Amino acid sequence: MLIIPTYNERDNIAPLVGRIRSAAGNEPVLFVDDNSPDGTADEIRRIQATDANIHLLARPGKGGYGSACRDAMKKILHENLADYVIQSDADLSHPPELLPRMIDLLKTSPVVIGSRYVAGGGAQNWDVRRRFLSFGANLYARLFTGVPVHDMTAGFVGYQADVLRKINLDEIGSEGYAFLMEMKFNLHRAGASFREFPIIFCEREAGKSKFSRKILLEGMRFPLRALKKRIRQRDSRTG
Ligand SMILES: Nc1nc2c(ncn2[C@@H]2O[C@H](COP(=O)(O)OP(=O)(O)O)[C@@H](O)[C@H]2O)c(=O)[nH]1
Ligand SMILES: [Mg+2]
């Protein structure tokens, strides 16, 4: 089952569902919409009328990307809706054509990451500055968190349901893309192994990014918090 958080993504929903259906047949999709002012939920309901595998978790207000993903994961785990969960953005940044590869890899790997930073991966329409910044941020995140993953902020990630049951989703407090790092950090500490495969990330064409200064700061702080946690634990083991 796919989970897709949405906030003001009305124009992306129909093309997104079209591409998912072409690439991955009737794969169930759970949208999590936070009462988007642009009527994204109405657009999802319109498509639900002809597609029984489109589900909608409608939340009352903007609760953040991280909590939208958490709520969807908790619902799937509690209600036993699927053997695996794949999270993806609604803005077509993550090519739905790669879903069959993701689903195939999930048969043998507990956590599968669509990665920009393995051979063959990358980002479309990114200038040198943005590439450098993103690569640097990922290197910093990998070194400080100690998680052996090249794309720590990847948002196209698949999880076997059983590996998600090894971590406590309520302990994860990050809201922006720090959520993506915190998930990987906590899964790593729970003993999960990771498999990365290359994706070409596409910058959105419709709608606006919800990226903010607050999200950036949270993202910059997370690797430091993770490093402190690792040091404290090492001290408590040796001391
Ligand atoms: N439900 C929900 N979805 C959100 C929220 N913030 C962002 N999203 C969705 O999360 C995904 C990633 O957000 P986006 O704005 O593209 O971030 P960017 O890729 O970092 O620029 C998109 O599908 C957004 O619609 C939120 O507060 N609630
Ligand atoms: Mg985006």
XYZ file of N, CA, C and O and ligand atoms in Angstrom, residues 5-7 9 32-34 62-65 68 89-91 204 208-211, ligand 1:
108
model
N 1.059 11.837 1.586
C 0.539 13.021 2.278
C 0.299 14.142 1.271
O 1.097 14.327 0.341
N -0.795 14.867 1.442
C -1.080 15.956 0.504
C -1.466 17.230 1.237
O -2.213 17.202 2.222
N -0.951 18.325 0.768
C -1.417 19.637 1.200
C -1.369 20.558 -0.019
O -0.302 20.825 -0.556
N -2.428 19.997 -3.239
C -1.860 19.270 -4.378
C -2.927 18.953 -5.424
O -2.767 18.012 -6.211
N -3.282 11.104 2.659
C -3.539 11.759 3.943
C -3.602 13.245 3.665
O -2.590 13.890 3.389
N -4.817 13.788 3.685
C -4.971 15.208 3.365
C -5.329 16.004 4.617
O -6.143 15.575 5.428
N -4.717 17.149 4.757
C -4.913 17.986 5.945
C -5.876 19.143 5.663
O -5.580 20.293 5.952
N -3.745 21.405 9.018
C -2.352 21.132 8.653
C -1.552 20.641 9.855
O -1.234 21.404 10.755
N -1.274 19.351 9.870
C -0.584 18.763 11.014
C 0.865 18.451 10.721
O 1.592 17.965 11.590
N 1.308 18.687 9.481
C 2.703 18.424 9.133
C 2.883 17.123 8.372
O 2.103 16.174 8.504
N 3.942 17.115 7.567
C 4.273 15.967 6.719
C 4.569 14.708 7.552
O 4.054 13.620 7.277
N 1.500 13.237 9.212
C 0.631 12.620 8.192
C 1.139 11.219 7.856
O 0.365 10.254 7.801
N 5.760 11.284 -2.283
C 5.160 12.618 -2.298
C 4.124 12.690 -3.409
O 4.144 11.903 -4.354
N 3.248 13.695 -3.301
C 2.165 13.826 -4.281
C 2.576 14.644 -5.489
O 1.846 14.704 -6.471
N 3.759 15.295 -5.433
C 4.097 16.288 -6.465
C 4.825 15.699 -7.668
O 5.438 16.443 -8.437
N 8.991 19.490 -8.735
C 7.557 19.625 -9.009
C 7.293 20.647 -10.110
O 8.023 21.622 -10.263
N 2.906 24.283 -4.975
C 4.065 24.924 -4.338
C 4.701 24.021 -3.292
O 4.022 23.228 -2.649
N 5.997 24.170 -3.107
C 6.699 23.453 -2.047
C 6.276 24.007 -0.684
O 6.020 25.191 -0.552
N 6.194 23.129 0.316
C 5.874 23.578 1.676
C 7.137 23.693 2.523
O 7.086 23.797 3.752
N 8.261 23.644 1.833
C 9.541 23.781 2.518
C 9.605 25.132 3.230
O 9.193 26.139 2.682
N -0.958 15.958 4.892
C 0.072 16.824 4.781
N 0.895 16.746 3.714
C 1.916 17.637 3.631
C 2.163 18.622 4.611
N 3.258 19.348 4.236
C 3.672 18.820 3.056
N 2.856 17.786 2.677
C 2.999 16.926 1.493
O 4.249 16.282 1.595
C 4.845 16.126 0.318
C 6.211 16.826 0.285
O 6.023 18.215 0.427
P 6.683 19.285 -0.536
O 5.977 20.558 -0.336
O 6.746 18.767 -1.942
O 8.133 19.420 0.080
P 9.527 19.545 -0.690
O 9.564 18.377 -1.647
O 10.540 19.480 0.397
O 9.476 20.846 -1.388
C 3.854 16.693 -0.691
O 3.049 15.634 -1.167
C 3.036 17.665 0.163
O 1.742 17.894 -0.347
C 1.257 18.683 5.741
O 1.364 19.506 6.658
N 0.243 17.755 5.778
